[in-house]
mmCIF file of C-alpha atoms in Angstrom:
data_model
loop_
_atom_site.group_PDB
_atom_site.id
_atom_site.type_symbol
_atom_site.label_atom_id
_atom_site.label_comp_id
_atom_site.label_asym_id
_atom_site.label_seq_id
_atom_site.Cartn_x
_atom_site.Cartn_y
_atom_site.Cartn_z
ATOM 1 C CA UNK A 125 23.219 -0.494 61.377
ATOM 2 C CA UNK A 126 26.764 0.991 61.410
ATOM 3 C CA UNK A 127 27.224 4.691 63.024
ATOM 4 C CA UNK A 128 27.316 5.971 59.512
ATOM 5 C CA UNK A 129 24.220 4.853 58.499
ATOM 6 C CA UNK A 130 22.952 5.841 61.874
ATOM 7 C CA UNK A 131 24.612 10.136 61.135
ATOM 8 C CA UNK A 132 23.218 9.799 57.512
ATOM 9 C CA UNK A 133 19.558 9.443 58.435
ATOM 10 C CA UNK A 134 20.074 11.521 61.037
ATOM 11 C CA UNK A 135 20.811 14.524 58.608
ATOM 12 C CA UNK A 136 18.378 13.408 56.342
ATOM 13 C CA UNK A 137 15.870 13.545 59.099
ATOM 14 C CA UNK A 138 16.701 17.515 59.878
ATOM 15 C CA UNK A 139 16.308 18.475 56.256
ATOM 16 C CA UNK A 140 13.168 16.704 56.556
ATOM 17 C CA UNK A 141 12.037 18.807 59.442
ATOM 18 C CA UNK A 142 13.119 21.684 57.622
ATOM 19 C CA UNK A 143 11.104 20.784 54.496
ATOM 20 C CA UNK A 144 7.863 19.830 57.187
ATOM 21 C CA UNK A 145 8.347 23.248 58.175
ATOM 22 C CA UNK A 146 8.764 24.743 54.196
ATOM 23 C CA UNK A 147 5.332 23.046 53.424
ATOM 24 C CA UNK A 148 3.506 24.522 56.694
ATOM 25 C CA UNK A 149 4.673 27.344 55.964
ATOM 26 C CA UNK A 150 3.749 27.938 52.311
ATOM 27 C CA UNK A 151 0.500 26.319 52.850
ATOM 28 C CA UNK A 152 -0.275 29.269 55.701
ATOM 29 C CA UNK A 153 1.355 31.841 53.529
ATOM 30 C CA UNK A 154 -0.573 31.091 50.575
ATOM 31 C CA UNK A 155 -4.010 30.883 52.894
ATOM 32 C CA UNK A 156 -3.171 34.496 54.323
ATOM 33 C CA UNK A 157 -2.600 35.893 50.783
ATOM 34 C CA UNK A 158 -5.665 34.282 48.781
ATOM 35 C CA UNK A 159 -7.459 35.406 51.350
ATOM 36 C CA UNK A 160 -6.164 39.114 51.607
ATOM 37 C CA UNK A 161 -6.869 39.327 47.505
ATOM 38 C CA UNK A 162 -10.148 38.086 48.076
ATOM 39 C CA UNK A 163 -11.125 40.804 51.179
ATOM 40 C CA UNK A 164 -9.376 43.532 49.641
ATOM 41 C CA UNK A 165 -11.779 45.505 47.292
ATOM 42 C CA UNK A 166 -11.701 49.460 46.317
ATOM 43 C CA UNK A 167 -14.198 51.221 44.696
ATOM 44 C CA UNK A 168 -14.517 54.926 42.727
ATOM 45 C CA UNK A 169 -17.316 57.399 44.998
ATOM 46 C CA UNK A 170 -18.101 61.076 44.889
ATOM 47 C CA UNK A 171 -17.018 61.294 41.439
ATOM 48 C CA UNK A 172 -17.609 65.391 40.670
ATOM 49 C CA UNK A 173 -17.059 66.894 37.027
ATOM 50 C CA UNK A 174 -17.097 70.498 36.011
ATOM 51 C CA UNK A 175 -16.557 71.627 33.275
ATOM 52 C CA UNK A 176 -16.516 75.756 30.936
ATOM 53 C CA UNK A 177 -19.096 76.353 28.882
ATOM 54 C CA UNK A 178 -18.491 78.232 25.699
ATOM 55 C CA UNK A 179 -21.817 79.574 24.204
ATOM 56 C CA UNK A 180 -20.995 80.707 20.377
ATOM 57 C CA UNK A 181 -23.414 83.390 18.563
ATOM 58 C CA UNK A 182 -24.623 80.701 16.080
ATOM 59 C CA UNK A 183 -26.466 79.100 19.385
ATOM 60 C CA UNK A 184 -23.587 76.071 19.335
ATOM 61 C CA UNK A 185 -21.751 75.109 22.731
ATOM 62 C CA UNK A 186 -18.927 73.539 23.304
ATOM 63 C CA UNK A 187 -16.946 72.387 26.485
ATOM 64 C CA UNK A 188 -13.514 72.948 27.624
ATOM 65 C CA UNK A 189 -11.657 72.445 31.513
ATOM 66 C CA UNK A 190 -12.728 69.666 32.498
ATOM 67 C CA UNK A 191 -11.906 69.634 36.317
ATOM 68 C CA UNK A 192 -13.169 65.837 37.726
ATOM 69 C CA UNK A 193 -12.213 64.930 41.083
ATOM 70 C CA UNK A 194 -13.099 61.416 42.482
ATOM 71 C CA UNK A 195 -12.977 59.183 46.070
ATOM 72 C CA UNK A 196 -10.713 55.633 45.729
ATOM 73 C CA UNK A 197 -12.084 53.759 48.658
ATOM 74 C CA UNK A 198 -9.651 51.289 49.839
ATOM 75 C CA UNK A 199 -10.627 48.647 52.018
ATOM 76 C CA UNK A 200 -8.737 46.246 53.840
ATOM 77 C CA UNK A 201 -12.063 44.744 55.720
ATOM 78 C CA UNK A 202 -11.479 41.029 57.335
ATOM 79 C CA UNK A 203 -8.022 40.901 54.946
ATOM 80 C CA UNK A 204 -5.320 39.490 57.174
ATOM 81 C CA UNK A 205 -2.357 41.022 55.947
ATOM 82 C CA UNK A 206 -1.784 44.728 55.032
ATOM 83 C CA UNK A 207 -1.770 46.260 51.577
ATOM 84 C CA UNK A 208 0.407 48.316 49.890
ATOM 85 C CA UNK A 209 -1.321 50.486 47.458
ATOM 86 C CA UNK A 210 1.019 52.189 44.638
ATOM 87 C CA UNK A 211 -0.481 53.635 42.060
ATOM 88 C CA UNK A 212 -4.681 54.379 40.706
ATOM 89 C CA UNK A 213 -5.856 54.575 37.467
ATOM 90 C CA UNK A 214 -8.931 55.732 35.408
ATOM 91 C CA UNK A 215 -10.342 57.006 32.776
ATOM 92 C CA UNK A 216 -13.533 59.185 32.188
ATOM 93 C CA UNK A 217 -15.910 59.637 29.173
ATOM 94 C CA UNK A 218 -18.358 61.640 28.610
ATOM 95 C CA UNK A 219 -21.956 60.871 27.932
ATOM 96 C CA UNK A 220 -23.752 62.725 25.311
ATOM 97 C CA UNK A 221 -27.582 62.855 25.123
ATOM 98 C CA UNK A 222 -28.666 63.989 21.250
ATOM 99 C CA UNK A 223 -32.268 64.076 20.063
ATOM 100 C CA UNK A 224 -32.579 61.279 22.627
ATOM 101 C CA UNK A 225 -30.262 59.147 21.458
ATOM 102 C CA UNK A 226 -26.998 58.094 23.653
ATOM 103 C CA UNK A 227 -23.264 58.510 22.011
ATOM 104 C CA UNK A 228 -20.307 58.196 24.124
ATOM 105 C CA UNK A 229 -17.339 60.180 23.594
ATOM 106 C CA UNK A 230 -14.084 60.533 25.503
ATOM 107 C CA UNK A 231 -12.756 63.368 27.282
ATOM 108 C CA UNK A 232 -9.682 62.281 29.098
ATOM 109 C CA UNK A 233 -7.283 59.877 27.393
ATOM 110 C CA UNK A 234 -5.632 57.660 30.613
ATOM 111 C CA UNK A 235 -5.414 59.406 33.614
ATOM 112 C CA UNK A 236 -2.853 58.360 35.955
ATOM 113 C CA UNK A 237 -2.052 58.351 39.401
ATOM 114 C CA UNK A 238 1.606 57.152 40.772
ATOM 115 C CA UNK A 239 1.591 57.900 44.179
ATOM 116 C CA UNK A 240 4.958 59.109 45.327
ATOM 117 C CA UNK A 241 4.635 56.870 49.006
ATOM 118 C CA UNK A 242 2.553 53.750 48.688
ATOM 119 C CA UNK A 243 -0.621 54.123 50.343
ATOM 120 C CA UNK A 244 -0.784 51.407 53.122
ATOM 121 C CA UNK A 245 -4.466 50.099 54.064
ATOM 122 C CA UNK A 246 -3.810 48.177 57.045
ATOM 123 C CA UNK A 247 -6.104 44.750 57.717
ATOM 124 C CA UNK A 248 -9.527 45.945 58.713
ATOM 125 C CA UNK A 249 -8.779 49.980 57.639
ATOM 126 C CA UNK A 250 -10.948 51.775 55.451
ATOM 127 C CA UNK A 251 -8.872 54.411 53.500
ATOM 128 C CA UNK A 252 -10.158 57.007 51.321
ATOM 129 C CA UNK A 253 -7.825 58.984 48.499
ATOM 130 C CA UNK A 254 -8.794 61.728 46.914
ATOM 131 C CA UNK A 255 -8.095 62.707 43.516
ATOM 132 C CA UNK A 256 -8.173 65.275 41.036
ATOM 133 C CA UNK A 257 -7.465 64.786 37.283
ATOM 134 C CA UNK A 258 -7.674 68.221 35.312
ATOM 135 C CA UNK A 259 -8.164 68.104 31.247
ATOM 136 C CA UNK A 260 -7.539 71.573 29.814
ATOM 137 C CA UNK A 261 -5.704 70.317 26.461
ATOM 138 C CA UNK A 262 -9.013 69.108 24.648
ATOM 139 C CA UNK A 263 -11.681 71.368 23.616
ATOM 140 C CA UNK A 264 -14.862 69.114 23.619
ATOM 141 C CA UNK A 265 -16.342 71.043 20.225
ATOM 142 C CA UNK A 266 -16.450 68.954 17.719
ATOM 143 C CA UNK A 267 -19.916 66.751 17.915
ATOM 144 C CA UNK A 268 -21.564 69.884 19.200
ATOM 145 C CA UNK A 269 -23.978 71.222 16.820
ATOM 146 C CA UNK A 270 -26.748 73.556 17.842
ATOM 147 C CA UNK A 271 -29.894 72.055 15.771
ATOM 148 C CA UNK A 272 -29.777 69.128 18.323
ATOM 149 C CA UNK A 273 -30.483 69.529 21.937
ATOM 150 C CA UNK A 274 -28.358 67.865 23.889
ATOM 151 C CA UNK A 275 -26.697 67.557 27.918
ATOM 152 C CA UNK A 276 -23.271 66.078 28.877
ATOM 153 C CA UNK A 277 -23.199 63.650 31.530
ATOM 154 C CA UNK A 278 -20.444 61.495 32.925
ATOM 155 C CA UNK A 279 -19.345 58.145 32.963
ATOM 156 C CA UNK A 280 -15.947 56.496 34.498
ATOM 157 C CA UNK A 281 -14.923 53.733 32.929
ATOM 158 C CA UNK A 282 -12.129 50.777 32.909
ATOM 159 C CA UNK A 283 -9.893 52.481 35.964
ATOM 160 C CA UNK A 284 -7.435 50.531 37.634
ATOM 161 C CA UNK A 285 -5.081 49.872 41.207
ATOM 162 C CA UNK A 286 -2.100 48.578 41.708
ATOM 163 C CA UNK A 287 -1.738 46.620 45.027
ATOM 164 C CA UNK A 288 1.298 44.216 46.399
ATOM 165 C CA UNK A 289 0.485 42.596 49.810
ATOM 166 C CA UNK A 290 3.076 43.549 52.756
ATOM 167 C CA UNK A 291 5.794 41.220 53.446
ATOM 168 C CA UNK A 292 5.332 39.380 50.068
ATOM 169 C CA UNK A 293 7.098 42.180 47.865
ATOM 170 C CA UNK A 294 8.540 39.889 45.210
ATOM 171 C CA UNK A 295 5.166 38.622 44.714
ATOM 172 C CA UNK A 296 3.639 40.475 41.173
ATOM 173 C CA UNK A 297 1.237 43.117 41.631
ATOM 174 C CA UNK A 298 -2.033 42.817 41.897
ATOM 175 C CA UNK A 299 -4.951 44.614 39.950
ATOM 176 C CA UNK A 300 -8.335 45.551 41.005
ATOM 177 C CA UNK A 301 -10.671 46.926 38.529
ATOM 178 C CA UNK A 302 -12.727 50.527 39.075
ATOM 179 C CA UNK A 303 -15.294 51.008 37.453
ATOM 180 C CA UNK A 304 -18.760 53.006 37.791
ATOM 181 C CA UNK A 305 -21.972 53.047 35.604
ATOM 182 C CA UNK A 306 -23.613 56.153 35.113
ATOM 183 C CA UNK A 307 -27.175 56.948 36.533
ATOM 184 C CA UNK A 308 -30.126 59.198 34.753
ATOM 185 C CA UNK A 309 -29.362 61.915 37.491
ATOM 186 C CA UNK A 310 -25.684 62.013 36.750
ATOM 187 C CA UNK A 311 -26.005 62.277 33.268
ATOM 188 C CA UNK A 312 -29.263 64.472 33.292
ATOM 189 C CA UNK A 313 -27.581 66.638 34.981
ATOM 190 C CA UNK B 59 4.363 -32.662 103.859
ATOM 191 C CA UNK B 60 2.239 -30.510 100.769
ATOM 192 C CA UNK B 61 4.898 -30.222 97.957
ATOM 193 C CA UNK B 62 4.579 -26.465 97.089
ATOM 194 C CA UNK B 63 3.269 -25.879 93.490
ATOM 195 C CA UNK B 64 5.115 -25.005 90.513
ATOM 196 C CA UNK B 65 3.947 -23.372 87.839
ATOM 197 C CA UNK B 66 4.948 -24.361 84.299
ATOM 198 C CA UNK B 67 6.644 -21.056 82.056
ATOM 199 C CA UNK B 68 4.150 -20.474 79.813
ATOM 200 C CA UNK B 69 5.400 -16.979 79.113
ATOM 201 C CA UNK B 70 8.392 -17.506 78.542
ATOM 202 C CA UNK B 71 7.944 -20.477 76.333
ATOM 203 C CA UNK B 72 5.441 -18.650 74.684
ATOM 204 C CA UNK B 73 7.472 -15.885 74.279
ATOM 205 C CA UNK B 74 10.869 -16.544 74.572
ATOM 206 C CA UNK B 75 13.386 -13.300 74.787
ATOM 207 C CA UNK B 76 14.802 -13.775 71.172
ATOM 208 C CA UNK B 77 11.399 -13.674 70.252
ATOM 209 C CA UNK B 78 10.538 -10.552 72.102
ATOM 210 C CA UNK B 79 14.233 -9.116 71.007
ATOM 211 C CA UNK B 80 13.176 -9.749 67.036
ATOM 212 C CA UNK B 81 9.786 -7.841 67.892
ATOM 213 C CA UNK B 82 11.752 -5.269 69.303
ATOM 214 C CA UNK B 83 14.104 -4.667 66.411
ATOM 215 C CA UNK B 84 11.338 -5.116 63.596
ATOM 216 C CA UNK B 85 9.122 -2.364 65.338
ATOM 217 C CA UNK B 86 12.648 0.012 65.444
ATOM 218 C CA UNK B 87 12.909 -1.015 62.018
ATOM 219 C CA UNK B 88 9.971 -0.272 61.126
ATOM 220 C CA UNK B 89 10.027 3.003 62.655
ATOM 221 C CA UNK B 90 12.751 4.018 60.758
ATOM 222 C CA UNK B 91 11.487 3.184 57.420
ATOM 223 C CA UNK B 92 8.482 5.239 58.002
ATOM 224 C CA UNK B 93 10.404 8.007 58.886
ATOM 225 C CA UNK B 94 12.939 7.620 55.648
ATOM 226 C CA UNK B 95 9.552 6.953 53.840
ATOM 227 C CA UNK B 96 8.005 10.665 55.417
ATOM 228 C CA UNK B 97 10.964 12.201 55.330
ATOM 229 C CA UNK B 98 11.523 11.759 51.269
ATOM 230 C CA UNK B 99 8.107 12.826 50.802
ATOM 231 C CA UNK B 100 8.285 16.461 52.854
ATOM 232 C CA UNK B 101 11.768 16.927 50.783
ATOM 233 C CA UNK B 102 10.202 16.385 47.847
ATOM 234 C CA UNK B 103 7.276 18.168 48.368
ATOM 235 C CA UNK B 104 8.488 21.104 50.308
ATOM 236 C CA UNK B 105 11.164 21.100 46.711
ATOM 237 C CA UNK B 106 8.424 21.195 44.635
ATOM 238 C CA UNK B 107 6.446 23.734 46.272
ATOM 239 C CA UNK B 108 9.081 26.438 46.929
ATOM 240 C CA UNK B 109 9.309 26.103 42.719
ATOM 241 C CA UNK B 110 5.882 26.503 42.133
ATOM 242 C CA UNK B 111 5.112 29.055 45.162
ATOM 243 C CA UNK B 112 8.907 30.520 45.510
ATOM 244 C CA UNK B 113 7.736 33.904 46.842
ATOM 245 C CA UNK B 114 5.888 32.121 49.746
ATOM 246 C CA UNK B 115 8.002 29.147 50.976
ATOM 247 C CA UNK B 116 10.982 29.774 53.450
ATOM 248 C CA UNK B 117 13.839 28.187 51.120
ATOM 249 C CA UNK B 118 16.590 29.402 48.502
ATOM 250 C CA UNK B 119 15.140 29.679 45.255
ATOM 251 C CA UNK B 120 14.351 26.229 43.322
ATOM 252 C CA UNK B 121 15.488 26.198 39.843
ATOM 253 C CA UNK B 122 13.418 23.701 37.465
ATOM 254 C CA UNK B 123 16.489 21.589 37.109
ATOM 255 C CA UNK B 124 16.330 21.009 40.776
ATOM 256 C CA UNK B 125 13.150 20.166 40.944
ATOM 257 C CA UNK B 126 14.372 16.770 38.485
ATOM 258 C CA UNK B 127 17.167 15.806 40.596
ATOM 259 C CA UNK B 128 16.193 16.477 44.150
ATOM 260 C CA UNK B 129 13.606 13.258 43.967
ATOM 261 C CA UNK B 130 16.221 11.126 42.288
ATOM 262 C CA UNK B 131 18.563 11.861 44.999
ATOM 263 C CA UNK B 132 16.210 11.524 47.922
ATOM 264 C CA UNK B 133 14.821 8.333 46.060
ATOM 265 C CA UNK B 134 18.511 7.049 45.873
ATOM 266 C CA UNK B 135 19.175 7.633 49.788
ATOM 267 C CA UNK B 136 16.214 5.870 50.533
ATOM 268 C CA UNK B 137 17.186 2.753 48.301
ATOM 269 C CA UNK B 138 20.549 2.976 49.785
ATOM 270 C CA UNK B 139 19.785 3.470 53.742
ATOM 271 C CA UNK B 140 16.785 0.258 53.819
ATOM 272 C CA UNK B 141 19.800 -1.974 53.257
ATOM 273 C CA UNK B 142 18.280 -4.488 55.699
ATOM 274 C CA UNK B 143 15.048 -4.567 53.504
ATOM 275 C CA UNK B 144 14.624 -7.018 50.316
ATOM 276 C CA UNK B 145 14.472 -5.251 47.235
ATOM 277 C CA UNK B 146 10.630 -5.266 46.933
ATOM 278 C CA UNK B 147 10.361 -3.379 49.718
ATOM 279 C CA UNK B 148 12.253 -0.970 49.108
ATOM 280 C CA UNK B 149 10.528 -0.445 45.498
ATOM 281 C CA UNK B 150 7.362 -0.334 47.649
ATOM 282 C CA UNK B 151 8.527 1.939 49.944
ATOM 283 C CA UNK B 152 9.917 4.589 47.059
ATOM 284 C CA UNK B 153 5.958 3.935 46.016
ATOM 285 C CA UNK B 154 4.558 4.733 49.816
ATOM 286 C CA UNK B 155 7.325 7.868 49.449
ATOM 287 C CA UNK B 156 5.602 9.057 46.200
ATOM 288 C CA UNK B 157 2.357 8.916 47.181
ATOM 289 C CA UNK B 158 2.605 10.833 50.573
ATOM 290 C CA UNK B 159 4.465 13.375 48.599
ATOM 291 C CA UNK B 160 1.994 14.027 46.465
ATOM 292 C CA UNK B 161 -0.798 13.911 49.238
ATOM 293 C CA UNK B 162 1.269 16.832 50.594
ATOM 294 C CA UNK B 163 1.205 18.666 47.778
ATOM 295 C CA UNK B 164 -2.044 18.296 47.194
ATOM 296 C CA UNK B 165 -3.133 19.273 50.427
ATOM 297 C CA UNK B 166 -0.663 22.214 51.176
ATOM 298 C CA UNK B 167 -2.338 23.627 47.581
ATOM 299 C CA UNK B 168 -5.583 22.922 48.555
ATOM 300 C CA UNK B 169 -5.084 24.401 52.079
ATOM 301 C CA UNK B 170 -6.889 27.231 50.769
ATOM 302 C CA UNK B 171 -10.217 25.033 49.853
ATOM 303 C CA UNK B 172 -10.090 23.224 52.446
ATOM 304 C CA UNK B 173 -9.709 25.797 55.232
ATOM 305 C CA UNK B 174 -13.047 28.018 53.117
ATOM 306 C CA UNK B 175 -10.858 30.811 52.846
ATOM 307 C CA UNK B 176 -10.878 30.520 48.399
ATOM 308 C CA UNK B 177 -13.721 27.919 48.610
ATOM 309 C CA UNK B 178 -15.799 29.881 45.464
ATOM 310 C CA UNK B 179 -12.092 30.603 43.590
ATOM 311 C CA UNK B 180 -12.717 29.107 40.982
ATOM 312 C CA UNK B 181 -9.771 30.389 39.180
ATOM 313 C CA UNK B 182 -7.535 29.173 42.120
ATOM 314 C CA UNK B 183 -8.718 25.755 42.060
ATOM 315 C CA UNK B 184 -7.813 25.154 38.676
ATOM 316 C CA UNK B 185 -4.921 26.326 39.036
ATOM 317 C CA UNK B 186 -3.615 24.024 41.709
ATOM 318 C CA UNK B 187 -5.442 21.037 40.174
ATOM 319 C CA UNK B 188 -2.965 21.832 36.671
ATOM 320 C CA UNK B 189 -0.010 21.599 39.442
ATOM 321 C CA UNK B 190 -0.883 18.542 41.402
ATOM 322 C CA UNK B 191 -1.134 16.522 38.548
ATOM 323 C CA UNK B 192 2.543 18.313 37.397
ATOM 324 C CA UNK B 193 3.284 17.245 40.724
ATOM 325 C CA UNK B 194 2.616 13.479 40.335
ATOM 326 C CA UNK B 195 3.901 13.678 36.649
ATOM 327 C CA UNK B 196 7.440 14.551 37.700
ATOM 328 C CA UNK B 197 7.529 13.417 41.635
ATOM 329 C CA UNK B 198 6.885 9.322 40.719
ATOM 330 C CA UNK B 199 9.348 8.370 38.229
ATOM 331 C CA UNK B 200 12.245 10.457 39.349
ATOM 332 C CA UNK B 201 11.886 9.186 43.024
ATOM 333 C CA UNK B 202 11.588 5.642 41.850
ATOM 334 C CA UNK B 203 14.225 5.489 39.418
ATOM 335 C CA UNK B 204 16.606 6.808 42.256
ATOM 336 C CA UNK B 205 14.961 4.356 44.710
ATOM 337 C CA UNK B 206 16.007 1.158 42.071
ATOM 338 C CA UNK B 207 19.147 2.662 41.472
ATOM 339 C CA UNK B 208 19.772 3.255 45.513
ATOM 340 C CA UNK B 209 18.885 -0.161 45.597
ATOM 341 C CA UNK B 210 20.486 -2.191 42.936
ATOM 342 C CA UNK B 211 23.847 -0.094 44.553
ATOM 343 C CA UNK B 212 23.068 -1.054 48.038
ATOM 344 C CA UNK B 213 22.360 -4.851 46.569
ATOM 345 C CA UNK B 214 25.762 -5.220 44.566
#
């Protein structure tokens, strides 16, 4: 084996060092990011909505201002890497009781939240945002009639968060789904 | 007077230094064919990955075309450096090459399974089952078409 032979595997052995190193390394990476999308889970809490009540002469009602304000919980629990948390998502519809039976109309069209800083929920962190979505552009009239008794209650449905894992940017975003059924105490109420 | 004595040479009639010199050399050889034969299979592999993971592997980015012509070339180094092998061993070892490289792949993919961190992903395991087998599909005949051409080269 001539000296040339000899420098040529040599290289080649270096780049395959390089690539034993490549393939550790994604196969950690990829561990440590499955696992952070897996751990990382947020959920909608303390959901509040208020609302004006217009009474008209005729004995008919309707609704106007809606003010609902809502938790995001964000937790990183037993994720290894941090989160980067840029924008929430939700909408809200209202639940109408009449003569017993159970219609659903919506209040809000899409509310949305782009946060100005990306919230970061650091591995094991438990992060709550607050937020506030205020609807004074629809007047919620029009299924209101007053020979049927009725009640509003409220439902959140099909919200959303956008979430990119730290040190990963050029990965694509991730999405977790919010959501939150109703109960007969919420909607009674 | 007791004549002292002698022992016959067994050893070294049993195993006479050219002997032990063409042990010697076959065991370096051999040494260095596994490590041509490893080597070709982490560049391959680690090639393949950073195109299908590019966001997560430590390399420039991998364009598709690369992807092709990176196991022909490392196929065709290996045909050319095992000059001292016979041409069926060389096709065998472009065969040893592709199947380590594809073991790799397999389990840096499946690093995830296998460690229980994504072991109920369902979605996840799928999805690196659809690029193993993309894996094998491209990895084996580029690398052996450059190993037989490295070696016909070497052989003319």
């Amino acid at each position: 084996m001539g000296p040339t032979t000899k420098a040529v595997i040599a290289i080649y052995l270096i780049f395959a060092l390089y690539s034993g190193f490549a393939v550790v390394s994604v196969a950690h990476n990829n561990s440590q990011v499955i696992s952070t999308t897996i751990h990382f889970s947020a959920s909608i809490q303390n959901i509040n909505v208020t609302y004006d009540t217009i009474q008209y002469p005729d004995g008919a009602k309707s609704y106007k201002n809606f003010r609902i304000t809502a938790d995001i919980i964000m937790s990183g629990r037993d994720a290894p890497l941090d989160v980067r948390v840029y924008d929430v998502s939700y909408s809200v519809a209202i639940m109408v009781v009449e003569d017993g039976k159970m219609g659903m109309k919506s209040v809000g069209s899409f509310n949305f939240y782009s946060m100005a800083d990306p919230v970061i929920v650091n591995s094991g962190q438990t992060i709550t945002y607050h937020t506030t979505v205020n609807i004074t552009d629809q007047h919620f009239a029009e299924v209101i009639n007053s020979s049927y008794t009725r009640n509003l209650g409220y439902w959140l449905v099909s919200g959303g968060l956008n979430y990119q894992i730290s040190g990963f940017e050029n990965l694509p975003k991730n999405k977790i789904m919010l959501s939150r059924n109703y109960s007969d105490a919420e909607l009674m109420q | 007077m007791k004549s002292r004595m002698k022992f016959p040479d067994i050893y070294s009639r049993l195993w006479p230094r050219k002997k032990l010199e063409d042990i010697r050399n076959r065991k370096t050889d051999y040494m260095i064919r596994a490590a041509l034969i490893a080597g070709t299979a982490l560049i391959d592999a680690a090639v393949f990955l950073a195109m299908v993971l590019p966001d997560l592997a430590p390399m420039p980015s991998v364009t598709s075309g690369l992807v092709f012509m990176i196991p022909v070339g490392t196929g065709l180094l290996l045909g050319l450096l095992l000059t001292a092998e016979s041409y069926k061993i060389r096709a065998i070892s472009g065969l040893y090459a592709i199947i380590l490289s594809c073991t790799i792949v397999f389990l840096t993919l499946y690093w995830p399974i296998l460690s229980g961190v994504a072991s109920d992903f369902g979605f996840y395991i799928l999805w690196s089952m659809k690029w193993i087998m993309i894996a094998a599909i491209i990895i084996t005949p580029t690398t052996l078409m450059g190993v037989l051409i490295g070696g016909s080269t070497a052989e003319y």
